[in-house]
Protein backbone atom coordinates (compact mmCIF):
# COMPACT_ATOMS: atom_id res chain seq x y z
CA UNK A 1 0.00 0.00 0.00
CA UNK A 2 1.28 3.47 -0.84
CA UNK A 3 0.40 6.24 1.61
CA UNK A 4 1.10 9.93 1.02
CA UNK A 5 1.38 12.59 3.68
CA UNK A 6 -0.87 15.59 3.41
CA UNK A 7 0.54 18.90 2.24
CA UNK A 8 0.08 20.34 5.74
CA UNK A 9 2.19 17.69 7.47
CA UNK A 10 5.74 16.42 7.12
CA UNK A 11 5.23 13.22 9.15
CA UNK A 12 2.57 10.53 8.82
CA UNK A 13 1.88 7.27 10.65
CA UNK A 14 -0.55 5.06 8.73
CA UNK A 15 -2.16 1.65 8.98
CA UNK A 16 -2.30 -0.37 5.78
CA UNK A 17 -5.43 -2.20 4.66
CA UNK A 18 -6.00 -5.91 4.20
CA UNK A 19 -8.71 -8.57 4.08
CA UNK A 20 -9.54 -12.09 5.20
CA UNK A 21 -12.30 -14.60 5.80
CA UNK A 22 -14.02 -15.07 9.18
CA UNK A 23 -12.53 -17.90 11.25
CA UNK A 24 -9.26 -17.97 9.33
CA UNK A 25 -5.81 -16.56 9.99
CA UNK A 26 -2.45 -15.78 8.49
CA UNK A 27 -3.55 -12.40 7.09
CA UNK A 28 -1.24 -9.42 7.40
CA UNK A 29 -1.07 -5.64 7.11
CA UNK A 30 1.63 -3.07 7.82
CA UNK A 31 2.23 0.07 9.84
CA UNK A 32 3.77 2.72 7.58
CA UNK A 33 5.92 5.68 8.58
CA UNK A 34 6.47 8.66 6.29
CA UNK A 35 8.82 11.07 8.01
CA UNK A 36 10.70 14.23 7.14
CA UNK A 37 11.78 14.45 10.78
CA UNK A 38 14.44 12.11 12.19
CA UNK A 39 12.59 9.95 14.71
CA UNK A 40 14.06 8.21 17.74
CA UNK A 41 11.06 6.31 19.09
CA UNK A 42 7.35 5.69 18.82
CA UNK A 43 4.60 4.56 21.18
CA UNK A 44 1.06 3.96 19.91
CA UNK A 45 -2.08 1.90 20.39
CA UNK A 46 -3.58 -0.11 17.54
CA UNK A 47 -7.21 -1.15 17.66
CA UNK A 48 -9.83 -2.54 15.31
CA UNK A 49 -13.50 -1.61 15.43
CA UNK A 50 -15.45 -3.81 15.71
CA UNK A 51 -13.09 -5.94 17.78
CA UNK A 52 -12.76 -8.90 15.37
CA UNK A 53 -9.02 -9.44 14.90
CA UNK A 54 -6.44 -11.24 17.04
CA UNK A 55 -2.78 -10.37 16.51
CA UNK A 56 -0.73 -13.57 16.12
CA UNK A 57 2.64 -12.14 15.07
CA UNK A 58 4.52 -8.84 14.89
CA UNK A 59 7.64 -8.50 12.73
CA UNK A 60 10.13 -5.71 12.10
CA UNK A 61 10.96 -4.68 8.54
CA UNK A 62 14.14 -3.66 6.75
CA UNK A 63 13.39 -0.04 7.68
CA UNK A 64 13.10 -0.85 11.41
CA UNK A 65 15.80 -3.53 11.65
CA UNK A 66 17.78 -1.54 14.23
CA UNK A 67 14.81 -1.22 16.56
CA UNK A 68 13.11 -3.40 19.13
CA UNK A 69 9.36 -3.61 19.46
CA UNK A 70 7.48 -4.39 22.69
CA UNK A 71 3.75 -5.04 22.81
CA UNK A 72 1.14 -5.29 25.53
CA UNK A 73 -2.65 -5.63 25.40
CA UNK A 74 -4.39 -2.61 26.92
CA UNK A 75 -8.17 -2.27 27.13
CA UNK A 76 -9.06 -3.94 23.85
CA UNK A 77 -6.12 -2.39 21.98
CA UNK A 78 -2.51 -3.45 21.45
CA UNK A 79 0.14 -0.99 22.65
CA UNK A 80 3.40 -0.87 20.69
CA UNK A 81 6.68 0.68 21.81
CA UNK A 82 9.54 1.01 19.31
CA UNK A 83 13.00 2.23 20.36
CA UNK A 84 16.54 1.63 19.08
CA UNK A 85 18.01 -1.64 20.30
CA UNK A 86 20.80 0.12 22.21
CA UNK A 87 18.58 3.03 23.21
CA UNK A 88 20.63 5.46 21.13
CA UNK A 89 20.67 4.53 17.42
CA UNK A 90 20.10 3.96 14.60
CA UNK A 91 17.18 6.32 14.22
CA UNK A 92 14.40 6.59 11.64
CA UNK A 93 16.00 8.96 9.14
CA UNK A 94 13.69 10.80 6.74
CA UNK A 95 12.18 8.06 4.59
CA UNK A 96 8.92 6.25 3.91
CA UNK A 97 7.85 2.64 4.15
CA UNK A 98 6.56 -0.14 6.37
CA UNK A 99 8.06 -0.32 9.87
CA UNK A 100 5.96 -3.21 11.21
CA UNK A 101 4.25 -6.21 9.61
CA UNK A 102 1.33 -7.48 11.69
CA UNK A 103 -0.29 -10.90 11.21
CA UNK A 104 -3.83 -11.52 12.46
CA UNK A 105 -6.58 -14.11 12.72
CA UNK A 106 -10.21 -13.14 12.01
CA UNK A 107 -12.86 -13.93 14.59
CA UNK A 108 -15.31 -16.58 13.38
CA UNK A 109 -18.21 -14.26 14.27
CA UNK A 110 -16.99 -11.41 12.05
CA UNK A 111 -19.72 -10.38 9.61
CA UNK A 112 -18.76 -11.17 6.02
CA UNK A 113 -19.15 -8.32 3.57
CA UNK A 114 -18.27 -5.66 6.15
CA UNK A 115 -15.01 -4.20 7.43
CA UNK A 116 -13.18 -3.28 10.61
CA UNK A 117 -11.50 0.10 10.94
CA UNK A 118 -7.82 -0.16 11.93
CA UNK A 119 -6.89 2.97 13.86
CA UNK A 120 -4.10 4.42 15.99
CA UNK A 121 -4.43 6.42 19.18
CA UNK A 122 -2.40 7.43 22.25
CA UNK A 123 0.44 8.16 19.82
CA UNK A 124 3.72 9.54 21.16
CA UNK A 125 6.57 10.17 18.72
CA UNK A 126 9.97 11.60 19.71
CA UNK A 127 12.51 13.21 17.39
CA UNK A 128 16.29 12.82 17.68
CA UNK A 129 16.34 15.39 20.49
CA UNK A 130 13.58 13.60 22.43
CA UNK A 131 11.13 16.37 21.56
CA UNK A 132 7.52 15.33 20.90
CA UNK A 133 6.12 15.63 17.39
CA UNK A 134 2.55 15.11 16.20
CA UNK A 135 2.27 13.04 13.01
CA UNK A 136 -0.84 12.81 10.88
CA UNK A 137 -2.63 9.51 11.58
CA UNK A 138 -4.21 7.50 8.76
CA UNK A 139 -6.67 4.66 9.38
CA UNK A 140 -6.75 1.40 7.48
CA UNK A 141 -9.50 -1.10 6.74
CA UNK A 142 -9.67 -4.85 7.15
CA UNK A 143 -12.38 -6.27 4.89
CA UNK A 144 -14.14 -9.47 5.93
CA UNK A 145 -14.21 -11.09 2.52
CA UNK A 146 -12.02 -11.55 -0.53
CA UNK A 147 -11.48 -9.97 -3.93
CA UNK A 148 -13.94 -11.32 -6.50
CA UNK A 149 -16.46 -12.57 -3.91
CA UNK A 150 -18.81 -9.65 -4.54
CA UNK A 151 -22.03 -11.20 -3.22
CA UNK A 152 -20.07 -12.73 -0.32
CA UNK A 153 -20.65 -16.44 -0.04
CA UNK A 154 -16.99 -17.40 0.61
CA UNK A 155 -16.57 -18.35 -3.07
CA UNK A 156 -16.03 -16.63 -6.41
CA UNK A 157 -18.73 -17.84 -8.79
CA UNK A 158 -21.17 -16.87 -11.56
CA UNK A 159 -23.29 -14.80 -9.18
CA UNK A 160 -20.29 -12.57 -8.49
CA UNK A 161 -19.58 -12.18 -12.22
CA UNK A 162 -23.19 -11.20 -12.95
CA UNK A 163 -23.23 -8.67 -10.10
CA UNK A 164 -19.99 -7.17 -11.42
CA UNK A 165 -21.53 -6.84 -14.89
CA UNK A 166 -24.48 -4.99 -13.32
CA UNK A 167 -22.05 -2.63 -11.59
CA UNK A 168 -19.96 -2.10 -14.74
CA UNK A 169 -22.99 -1.06 -16.83
CA UNK A 170 -24.44 0.93 -13.90
CA UNK A 171 -27.54 -1.22 -13.55
CA UNK A 172 -29.25 -0.66 -10.15
CA UNK A 173 -28.79 -1.15 -7.31
CA UNK A 174 -25.69 0.97 -6.74
CA UNK A 175 -22.80 -1.20 -5.45
CA UNK A 176 -22.24 -1.20 -1.71
CA UNK A 177 -18.82 -0.27 -0.35
CA UNK A 178 -17.97 -3.96 0.00
CA UNK A 179 -19.17 -4.79 -3.53
CA UNK A 180 -17.10 -1.93 -4.94
CA UNK A 181 -14.00 -3.12 -3.05
CA UNK A 182 -14.44 -6.81 -3.88
CA UNK A 183 -15.30 -6.15 -7.53
CA UNK A 184 -12.33 -3.86 -8.14
CA UNK A 185 -9.93 -6.79 -8.41
CA UNK A 186 -7.08 -4.93 -10.08
CA UNK A 187 -7.55 -1.96 -7.71
CA UNK A 188 -7.74 0.76 -10.35
CA UNK A 189 -10.74 2.45 -8.74
CA UNK A 190 -13.56 1.01 -10.86
CA UNK A 191 -15.24 -2.25 -11.86
CA UNK A 192 -14.74 -2.87 -15.58
CA UNK A 193 -14.19 -5.59 -18.18
CA UNK A 194 -10.72 -6.34 -16.84
CA UNK A 195 -12.12 -7.11 -13.37
CA UNK A 196 -14.93 -9.19 -14.90
CA UNK A 197 -12.40 -11.23 -16.86
CA UNK A 198 -10.32 -11.82 -13.74
CA UNK A 199 -13.44 -12.88 -11.83
CA UNK A 200 -14.33 -15.38 -14.57
CA UNK A 201 -10.87 -16.93 -14.25
CA UNK A 202 -11.23 -17.07 -10.46
CA UNK A 203 -14.69 -18.65 -10.73
CA UNK A 204 -13.43 -21.40 -13.06
CA UNK A 205 -10.44 -22.00 -10.78
CA UNK A 206 -12.66 -22.21 -7.70
CA UNK A 207 -15.01 -24.75 -9.30
CA UNK A 208 -12.09 -26.92 -10.42
CA UNK A 209 -10.41 -26.77 -7.01
CA UNK A 210 -13.63 -27.42 -5.07
CA UNK A 211 -14.83 -30.36 -7.15
CA UNK A 212 -11.30 -31.77 -7.44
CA UNK A 213 -12.02 -33.71 -10.66
CA UNK A 214 -9.74 -36.49 -11.79
CA UNK A 215 -8.49 -35.33 -15.18
CA UNK A 216 -5.36 -35.73 -17.23
CA UNK A 217 -2.48 -33.24 -16.97
CA UNK A 218 -3.18 -32.13 -20.55
CA UNK A 219 -6.82 -31.26 -19.86
CA UNK A 220 -5.87 -29.25 -16.78
CA UNK A 221 -3.97 -26.79 -18.95
CA UNK A 222 -6.91 -26.08 -21.27
CA UNK A 223 -10.29 -24.42 -20.81
CA UNK A 224 -12.36 -21.31 -21.33
CA UNK A 225 -15.47 -19.59 -20.10
CA UNK A 226 -18.05 -17.53 -21.99
CA UNK A 227 -21.09 -15.68 -20.70
CA UNK A 228 -23.64 -14.23 -23.14
CA UNK A 229 -25.85 -11.59 -21.53
CA UNK A 230 -29.08 -11.02 -23.48
CA UNK A 231 -31.13 -7.87 -23.30
CA UNK A 232 -33.73 -8.13 -20.56
CA UNK A 233 -37.20 -6.57 -20.43
CA UNK A 234 -37.51 -3.36 -18.43
CA UNK A 235 -39.77 -4.99 -15.83
CA UNK A 236 -37.38 -7.90 -15.23
CA UNK A 237 -36.14 -8.38 -11.69
CA UNK A 238 -34.11 -10.99 -9.90
XYZ file of C-alpha atoms in Angstrom:
238
model
C 0.000 0.000 0.000
C 1.277 3.475 -0.841
C 0.404 6.238 1.612
C 1.095 9.928 1.018
C 1.382 12.589 3.683
C -0.868 15.593 3.415
C 0.542 18.899 2.243
C 0.081 20.341 5.737
C 2.189 17.686 7.471
C 5.736 16.418 7.121
C 5.234 13.221 9.150
C 2.571 10.531 8.821
C 1.878 7.266 10.647
C -0.551 5.064 8.725
C -2.165 1.653 8.983
C -2.300 -0.367 5.778
C -5.429 -2.197 4.657
C -5.999 -5.911 4.204
C -8.711 -8.568 4.075
C -9.540 -12.092 5.196
C -12.300 -14.605 5.798
C -14.024 -15.074 9.181
C -12.535 -17.901 11.249
C -9.263 -17.975 9.327
C -5.806 -16.565 9.990
C -2.446 -15.780 8.486
C -3.554 -12.397 7.093
C -1.244 -9.420 7.401
C -1.073 -5.638 7.109
C 1.634 -3.072 7.819
C 2.227 0.066 9.836
C 3.772 2.721 7.582
C 5.925 5.681 8.576
C 6.473 8.655 6.294
C 8.817 11.072 8.011
C 10.698 14.232 7.144
C 11.784 14.448 10.781
C 14.436 12.111 12.188
C 12.589 9.948 14.709
C 14.061 8.207 17.739
C 11.063 6.312 19.093
C 7.350 5.686 18.822
C 4.597 4.561 21.184
C 1.060 3.961 19.909
C -2.077 1.896 20.388
C -3.575 -0.106 17.535
C -7.207 -1.150 17.656
C -9.828 -2.541 15.313
C -13.499 -1.606 15.433
C -15.455 -3.808 15.708
C -13.091 -5.941 17.777
C -12.762 -8.898 15.366
C -9.015 -9.445 14.898
C -6.442 -11.238 17.037
C -2.783 -10.371 16.510
C -0.730 -13.570 16.117
C 2.641 -12.137 15.066
C 4.524 -8.837 14.887
C 7.640 -8.504 12.725
C 10.129 -5.715 12.102
C 10.958 -4.683 8.535
C 14.144 -3.661 6.746
C 13.386 -0.041 7.677
C 13.101 -0.848 11.408
C 15.805 -3.533 11.650
C 17.784 -1.539 14.230
C 14.805 -1.217 16.559
C 13.110 -3.397 19.127
C 9.362 -3.614 19.463
C 7.479 -4.391 22.686
C 3.747 -5.042 22.812
C 1.145 -5.291 25.531
C -2.645 -5.632 25.405
C -4.389 -2.611 26.920
C -8.174 -2.270 27.135
C -9.057 -3.939 23.849
C -6.117 -2.387 21.978
C -2.507 -3.453 21.446
C 0.137 -0.993 22.648
C 3.401 -0.872 20.686
C 6.682 0.685 21.808
C 9.544 1.006 19.315
C 12.996 2.234 20.361
C 16.535 1.628 19.076
C 18.006 -1.645 20.304
C 20.804 0.116 22.214
C 18.577 3.034 23.208
C 20.631 5.456 21.129
C 20.665 4.532 17.420
C 20.098 3.957 14.599
C 17.176 6.321 14.219
C 14.402 6.594 11.641
C 16.001 8.957 9.141
C 13.686 10.803 6.737
C 12.181 8.065 4.590
C 8.921 6.250 3.910
C 7.847 2.636 4.154
C 6.564 -0.138 6.372
C 8.060 -0.318 9.867
C 5.957 -3.212 11.211
C 4.254 -6.209 9.609
C 1.330 -7.485 11.685
C -0.293 -10.903 11.209
C -3.834 -11.517 12.458
C -6.579 -14.110 12.718
C -10.205 -13.141 12.011
C -12.865 -13.933 14.590
C -15.309 -16.576 13.379
C -18.211 -14.264 14.269
C -16.993 -11.408 12.047
C -19.719 -10.376 9.609
C -18.755 -11.172 6.021
C -19.145 -8.323 3.568
C -18.267 -5.656 6.150
C -15.009 -4.199 7.435
C -13.182 -3.283 10.610
C -11.496 0.101 10.941
C -7.823 -0.155 11.928
C -6.887 2.965 13.861
C -4.103 4.416 15.987
C -4.431 6.424 19.176
C -2.404 7.426 22.253
C 0.437 8.155 19.825
C 3.722 9.540 21.157
C 6.567 10.171 18.725
C 9.967 11.598 19.706
C 12.511 13.209 17.393
C 16.287 12.820 17.679
C 16.345 15.394 20.486
C 13.582 13.604 22.429
C 11.130 16.367 21.565
C 7.519 15.326 20.898
C 6.121 15.627 17.387
C 2.550 15.113 16.203
C 2.270 13.044 13.009
C -0.838 12.814 10.876
C -2.632 9.515 11.575
C -4.205 7.498 8.756
C -6.671 4.659 9.384
C -6.751 1.402 7.476
C -9.502 -1.102 6.735
C -9.665 -4.851 7.154
C -12.376 -6.269 4.887
C -14.138 -9.466 5.928
C -14.213 -11.093 2.519
C -12.018 -11.547 -0.533
C -11.480 -9.972 -3.928
C -13.944 -11.322 -6.501
C -16.455 -12.569 -3.913
C -18.809 -9.648 -4.544
C -22.034 -11.203 -3.221
C -20.073 -12.725 -0.317
C -20.649 -16.444 -0.039
C -16.989 -17.400 0.609
C -16.571 -18.350 -3.075
C -16.025 -16.625 -6.414
C -18.734 -17.843 -8.793
C -21.175 -16.874 -11.561
C -23.291 -14.802 -9.182
C -20.286 -12.570 -8.491
C -19.579 -12.178 -12.215
C -23.194 -11.204 -12.948
C -23.230 -8.665 -10.105
C -19.991 -7.168 -11.417
C -21.535 -6.835 -14.891
C -24.482 -4.988 -13.317
C -22.047 -2.627 -11.594
C -19.956 -2.096 -14.738
C -22.990 -1.060 -16.827
C -24.442 0.929 -13.904
C -27.539 -1.216 -13.550
C -29.250 -0.659 -10.150
C -28.795 -1.147 -7.306
C -25.688 0.966 -6.742
C -22.802 -1.201 -5.446
C -22.238 -1.204 -1.714
C -18.822 -0.269 -0.345
C -17.970 -3.958 0.002
C -19.168 -4.791 -3.534
C -17.095 -1.929 -4.939
C -14.002 -3.117 -3.049
C -14.442 -6.811 -3.878
C -15.300 -6.155 -7.527
C -12.326 -3.858 -8.137
C -9.931 -6.791 -8.408
C -7.080 -4.927 -10.075
C -7.550 -1.958 -7.712
C -7.743 0.758 -10.348
C -10.741 2.454 -8.738
C -13.557 1.008 -10.855
C -15.236 -2.252 -11.863
C -14.737 -2.871 -15.585
C -14.194 -5.591 -18.183
C -10.721 -6.336 -16.836
C -12.119 -7.110 -13.372
C -14.929 -9.186 -14.896
C -12.404 -11.230 -16.865
C -10.322 -11.821 -13.742
C -13.443 -12.881 -11.828
C -14.328 -15.385 -14.572
C -10.870 -16.935 -14.254
C -11.228 -17.073 -10.465
C -14.686 -18.647 -10.730
C -13.430 -21.398 -13.056
C -10.437 -22.001 -10.776
C -12.662 -22.208 -7.698
C -15.007 -24.755 -9.302
C -12.085 -26.918 -10.419
C -10.415 -26.772 -7.013
C -13.629 -27.417 -5.068
C -14.834 -30.358 -7.153
C -11.300 -31.768 -7.442
C -12.022 -33.713 -10.657
C -9.741 -36.494 -11.789
C -8.492 -35.334 -15.182
C -5.359 -35.727 -17.232
C -2.482 -33.243 -16.973
C -3.181 -32.133 -20.553
C -6.821 -31.260 -19.863
C -5.871 -29.250 -16.779
C -3.968 -26.790 -18.955
C -6.906 -26.076 -21.266
C -10.294 -24.423 -20.810
C -12.361 -21.311 -21.330
C -15.471 -19.590 -20.099
C -18.047 -17.525 -21.993
C -21.091 -15.679 -20.704
C -23.640 -14.229 -23.143
C -25.848 -11.588 -21.527
C -29.079 -11.025 -23.484
C -31.129 -7.870 -23.303
C -33.727 -8.133 -20.560
C -37.195 -6.572 -20.425
C -37.505 -3.356 -18.431
C -39.765 -4.985 -15.830
C -37.382 -7.897 -15.228
C -36.138 -8.382 -11.689
C -34.107 -10.992 -9.897
